[in-house]
Amino acid sequence: MQSTVIAPSILSANFAKLGEEVDNVLKAGADWVHFDVMDNHYVPNLTIGPMVCEALRKHGVTAPIDVHLMVEPVDRIVPDFAKAGATMISFHPEASAHVHRTIQLIRSHGCQAGLVLNPATPVDVLDWVIDDLDMVLLMSVNPGFGGQSFIPSALEKLRRVRRMIDATGKPIRLEIDGGVKADNIAEIAAAGADTFVAGSAIFNASDYADVIARMKDAVAQVRG
Ligand code: DX5
Ligand code: ZN
């Protein structure tokens, strides 16, 4: 089982002082920076691109940057994010005509590759590519916005994908994204997630360290 990772989604940060927000959340105990890229085409919202990723690296951020691409097409932008300092790059299979090729492209640029499953996307999309992945990301909300409620069917999906990952014997992470809070993270961990994205739960709190510590404690109770 992979170590526990808390990855705050900067979608809910104050963009007017993004560098400071990222510094503060990392100082507060966050492990990764979750970086949501939306294009007003694949999803109905528009956010940030490689220039902002590069700016965070230049600002001095050394933590892993977990780029979640909600863009179509995918391949054109992959090299730009690799160059901008992305650690992992995850994408939605519906947004790529050649899923296996996109995974190879991400890895050929020295990044780790993740595949993201929307709430209605069947898990069998993983069947022929799981061995090539560093991470599976399950959406527990429909992508596009922060602050939505966790969709309960994601728990059963986590259990299924956890079994698939364990069957590979490979160190593939299982990440969950959407509606993760301090009070539901334990059942999400129990269902098999090891990597937890949380946007509004962290950035809307007055004390980042307090909420991250409560999340980590809750996960530790379950995972030991
Ligand atoms: C949604 C994004 C999420 C979002 C999560 O499309 O992928 O990363 O920021 O926000 P919360 O934790 O508020 O549901
Ligand atoms: Zn995300």
Short mmCIF file of C-alpha atoms and ligand atoms in Angstrom, two decimals:
data_model
loop_
_atom_site.label_atom_id
_atom_site.label_comp_id
_atom_site.label_asym_id
_atom_site.label_seq_id
_atom_site.Cartn_x
_atom_site.Cartn_y
_atom_site.Cartn_z
CA MET A 1 0.00 0.00 0.00
CA GLN A 2 1.26 3.47 -0.85
CA SER A 3 1.87 6.13 1.82
CA THR A 4 -0.97 8.52 2.59
CA VAL A 5 -0.95 11.74 0.57
CA ILE A 6 -3.09 14.82 1.16
CA ALA A 7 -3.23 16.93 -2.00
CA PRO A 8 -5.02 20.27 -1.56
CA SER A 9 -6.71 21.44 -4.75
CA ILE A 10 -5.65 25.01 -5.39
CA LEU A 11 -8.91 25.53 -7.27
CA SER A 12 -10.29 26.76 -3.94
CA ALA A 13 -7.22 28.88 -3.05
CA ASN A 14 -7.10 32.66 -3.31
CA PHE A 15 -5.67 33.13 -6.83
CA ALA A 16 -4.68 36.71 -6.04
CA LYS A 17 -1.99 35.35 -3.72
CA LEU A 18 -1.43 31.84 -5.05
CA GLY A 19 2.26 31.47 -4.18
CA GLU A 20 1.62 32.37 -0.56
CA GLU A 21 -1.41 30.06 -0.40
CA VAL A 22 0.63 27.12 -1.70
CA ASP A 23 3.47 27.86 0.74
CA ASN A 24 1.00 28.02 3.61
CA VAL A 25 -0.79 24.80 2.78
CA LEU A 26 2.51 22.91 2.39
CA LYS A 27 3.75 24.35 5.68
CA ALA A 28 0.47 23.16 7.20
CA GLY A 29 1.31 19.54 6.34
CA ALA A 30 0.04 19.03 2.79
CA ASP A 31 2.06 16.54 0.73
CA TRP A 32 1.29 17.51 -2.86
CA VAL A 33 -0.25 20.40 -4.78
CA HIS A 34 -3.31 19.35 -6.81
CA PHE A 35 -3.47 21.56 -9.91
CA ASP A 36 -6.84 21.59 -11.74
CA VAL A 37 -6.66 22.53 -15.41
CA MET A 38 -10.01 23.32 -17.07
CA ASP A 39 -10.59 24.47 -20.63
CA ASN A 40 -14.25 25.55 -20.94
CA HIS A 41 -14.66 22.74 -23.49
CA TYR A 42 -14.13 19.36 -21.86
CA VAL A 43 -15.56 20.90 -18.67
CA PRO A 44 -17.66 24.06 -18.28
CA ASN A 45 -15.04 26.11 -16.45
CA LEU A 46 -11.72 27.77 -17.21
CA THR A 47 -8.75 27.85 -14.84
CA ILE A 48 -4.98 27.79 -15.06
CA GLY A 49 -2.31 26.47 -17.40
CA PRO A 50 1.41 25.66 -17.64
CA MET A 51 2.50 29.28 -17.05
CA VAL A 52 1.02 29.16 -13.56
CA CYS A 53 2.65 25.80 -12.86
CA GLU A 54 6.00 27.21 -13.93
CA ALA A 55 5.41 30.31 -11.80
CA LEU A 56 4.89 28.12 -8.72
CA ARG A 57 8.16 26.30 -9.42
CA LYS A 58 9.98 29.63 -9.86
CA HIS A 59 8.40 30.81 -6.62
CA GLY A 60 10.24 27.91 -4.94
CA VAL A 61 7.62 25.16 -4.64
CA THR A 62 9.47 21.82 -4.54
CA ALA A 63 6.55 19.55 -3.52
CA PRO A 64 5.08 17.26 -6.18
CA ILE A 65 2.65 19.06 -8.47
CA ASP A 66 -0.26 16.78 -9.37
CA VAL A 67 -1.68 18.14 -12.62
CA HIS A 68 -5.29 17.10 -13.27
CA LEU A 69 -6.06 17.83 -16.91
CA MET A 70 -9.72 18.48 -17.71
CA VAL A 71 -8.93 19.51 -21.27
CA GLU A 72 -9.55 18.21 -24.76
CA PRO A 73 -7.44 17.46 -26.69
CA VAL A 74 -4.87 16.25 -24.15
CA ASP A 75 -1.66 15.51 -26.04
CA ARG A 76 -0.88 19.04 -27.26
CA ILE A 77 -0.52 20.38 -23.72
CA VAL A 78 1.40 17.47 -22.11
CA PRO A 79 4.94 18.57 -23.08
CA ASP A 80 4.17 22.11 -21.88
CA PHE A 81 3.22 20.86 -18.42
CA ALA A 82 6.26 18.58 -18.24
CA LYS A 83 8.46 21.57 -19.05
CA ALA A 84 6.59 23.69 -16.50
CA GLY A 85 7.52 21.30 -13.69
CA ALA A 86 4.56 18.93 -13.36
CA THR A 87 5.30 15.75 -11.39
CA MET A 88 2.22 13.76 -12.32
CA ILE A 89 -0.12 14.36 -15.21
CA SER A 90 -3.58 12.79 -15.14
CA PHE A 91 -6.18 12.90 -17.90
CA HIS A 92 -9.69 11.69 -18.71
CA PRO A 93 -9.96 8.85 -21.27
CA GLU A 94 -12.97 10.56 -22.89
CA ALA A 95 -10.69 13.48 -23.78
CA SER A 96 -8.05 11.42 -25.64
CA ALA A 97 -8.59 9.51 -28.87
CA HIS A 98 -5.63 7.22 -28.02
CA VAL A 99 -5.45 6.61 -24.29
CA HIS A 100 -2.45 4.28 -24.37
CA ARG A 101 -0.52 6.70 -26.56
CA THR A 102 -1.22 9.60 -24.18
CA ILE A 103 0.06 7.56 -21.23
CA GLN A 104 3.27 6.82 -23.13
CA LEU A 105 3.57 10.49 -24.08
CA ILE A 106 3.33 11.61 -20.43
CA ARG A 107 5.94 9.08 -19.35
CA SER A 108 8.27 9.91 -22.24
CA HIS A 109 8.40 13.46 -20.87
CA GLY A 110 9.56 12.20 -17.48
CA CYS A 111 6.25 12.59 -15.63
CA GLN A 112 4.13 10.03 -13.84
CA ALA A 113 0.88 9.18 -15.60
CA GLY A 114 -2.62 9.01 -14.16
CA LEU A 115 -5.98 8.10 -15.66
CA VAL A 116 -9.11 9.82 -14.30
CA LEU A 117 -12.50 8.13 -14.18
CA ASN A 118 -15.61 10.29 -14.01
CA PRO A 119 -18.48 9.14 -11.78
CA ALA A 120 -20.20 7.38 -14.72
CA THR A 121 -17.05 6.02 -16.41
CA PRO A 122 -16.83 2.20 -16.12
CA VAL A 123 -13.72 0.76 -14.48
CA ASP A 124 -13.02 -1.54 -17.44
CA VAL A 125 -11.35 1.39 -19.21
CA LEU A 126 -8.42 0.41 -16.96
CA ASP A 127 -8.24 -3.19 -18.19
CA TRP A 128 -5.54 -2.84 -20.84
CA VAL A 129 -3.59 0.11 -19.46
CA ILE A 130 -3.45 -0.29 -15.68
CA ASP A 131 0.07 -1.77 -15.77
CA ASP A 132 1.31 1.39 -17.47
CA LEU A 133 -0.19 3.77 -14.93
CA ASP A 134 1.36 5.36 -11.85
CA MET A 135 -2.01 6.45 -10.53
CA VAL A 136 -5.75 5.96 -10.96
CA LEU A 137 -7.84 8.99 -10.03
CA LEU A 138 -11.51 8.43 -9.27
CA MET A 139 -13.80 11.45 -9.46
CA SER A 140 -16.34 11.55 -6.65
CA VAL A 141 -18.01 14.61 -8.21
CA ASN A 142 -18.52 15.60 -11.83
CA PRO A 143 -15.45 17.57 -12.88
CA GLY A 144 -15.60 21.33 -13.32
CA PHE A 145 -16.16 22.87 -9.93
CA GLY A 146 -15.01 22.76 -6.33
CA GLY A 147 -17.37 22.58 -3.39
CA GLN A 148 -19.67 19.78 -4.64
CA SER A 149 -20.92 16.86 -2.53
CA PHE A 150 -19.24 13.45 -2.53
CA ILE A 151 -21.14 10.94 -4.72
CA PRO A 152 -21.57 7.80 -2.54
CA SER A 153 -21.18 5.27 -5.41
CA ALA A 154 -17.50 6.28 -5.53
CA LEU A 155 -16.95 4.11 -2.44
CA GLU A 156 -17.86 0.88 -4.23
CA LYS A 157 -15.82 2.01 -7.22
CA LEU A 158 -12.81 2.58 -4.95
CA ARG A 159 -13.16 -0.96 -3.62
CA ARG A 160 -13.24 -2.39 -7.15
CA VAL A 161 -10.26 -0.39 -8.37
CA ARG A 162 -8.33 -1.21 -5.19
CA ARG A 163 -8.75 -4.91 -6.06
CA MET A 164 -7.59 -4.27 -9.63
CA ILE A 165 -4.51 -2.36 -8.43
CA ASP A 166 -3.62 -5.00 -5.85
CA ALA A 167 -3.87 -7.68 -8.54
CA THR A 168 -1.16 -5.93 -10.57
CA GLY A 169 1.29 -6.06 -7.65
CA LYS A 170 2.52 -2.64 -8.75
CA PRO A 171 2.87 0.54 -6.66
CA ILE A 172 -0.02 2.33 -8.36
CA ARG A 173 -1.67 5.11 -6.36
CA LEU A 174 -5.44 5.35 -5.93
CA GLU A 175 -6.51 8.97 -5.69
CA ILE A 176 -9.97 10.35 -4.94
CA ASP A 177 -11.12 13.84 -5.94
CA GLY A 178 -14.31 15.67 -5.02
CA GLY A 179 -16.22 16.34 -1.82
CA VAL A 180 -13.51 14.94 0.47
CA LYS A 181 -13.87 16.33 4.01
CA ALA A 182 -12.42 15.56 7.43
CA ASP A 183 -15.67 13.83 8.37
CA ASN A 184 -15.90 11.44 5.38
CA ILE A 185 -12.21 10.77 4.70
CA ALA A 186 -12.13 7.70 6.99
CA GLU A 187 -14.72 5.77 4.97
CA ILE A 188 -12.97 6.84 1.76
CA ALA A 189 -9.67 5.50 3.10
CA ALA A 190 -11.39 2.30 4.23
CA ALA A 191 -12.65 1.82 0.65
CA GLY A 192 -9.05 1.82 -0.60
CA ALA A 193 -7.90 5.35 -1.45
CA ASP A 194 -4.35 6.34 -0.46
CA THR A 195 -4.20 9.80 -2.08
CA PHE A 196 -6.80 12.41 -1.14
CA VAL A 197 -7.58 15.63 -3.02
CA ALA A 198 -9.42 18.25 -0.99
CA GLY A 199 -10.12 21.78 -2.15
CA SER A 200 -12.88 23.59 -0.32
CA ALA A 201 -12.46 21.51 2.85
CA ILE A 202 -8.94 22.87 3.26
CA PHE A 203 -8.93 26.32 1.67
CA ASN A 204 -12.27 27.38 3.16
CA ALA A 205 -11.00 26.50 6.64
CA SER A 206 -9.43 29.22 8.75
CA ASP A 207 -6.69 26.88 10.01
CA TYR A 208 -5.16 24.73 7.24
CA ALA A 209 -2.91 22.80 9.65
CA ASP A 210 -5.86 21.84 11.84
CA VAL A 211 -7.97 20.40 9.01
CA ILE A 212 -5.02 18.58 7.39
CA ALA A 213 -4.07 17.07 10.78
CA ARG A 214 -7.66 15.93 11.33
CA MET A 215 -7.70 14.35 7.87
CA LYS A 216 -4.38 12.56 8.45
CA ASP A 217 -5.49 11.30 11.88
CA ALA A 218 -8.74 9.96 10.45
CA VAL A 219 -6.89 8.14 7.66
CA ALA A 220 -4.28 6.77 10.08
CA GLN A 221 -7.05 5.25 12.23
CA VAL A 222 -8.13 3.25 9.19
CA ARG A 223 -4.84 2.52 7.44
CA GLY A 224 -2.67 2.13 10.56
C1 DX5 B 1 -13.19 19.26 -9.65
C2 DX5 B 1 -11.72 19.25 -9.31
C3 DX5 B 1 -11.42 19.06 -7.89
C4 DX5 B 1 -11.99 20.11 -6.98
C5 DX5 B 1 -12.28 19.48 -5.67
O1 DX5 B 1 -13.33 19.23 -11.04
O2 DX5 B 1 -11.06 18.22 -10.02
O3 DX5 B 1 -10.03 18.90 -7.69
O4 DX5 B 1 -11.13 21.21 -6.77
O5 DX5 B 1 -12.87 20.40 -4.85
P1 DX5 B 1 -13.60 19.99 -3.52
O6 DX5 B 1 -12.61 19.29 -2.63
O7 DX5 B 1 -14.07 21.28 -2.96
O8 DX5 B 1 -14.73 19.06 -3.90
ZN ZN B 2 -8.97 17.73 -9.53
#
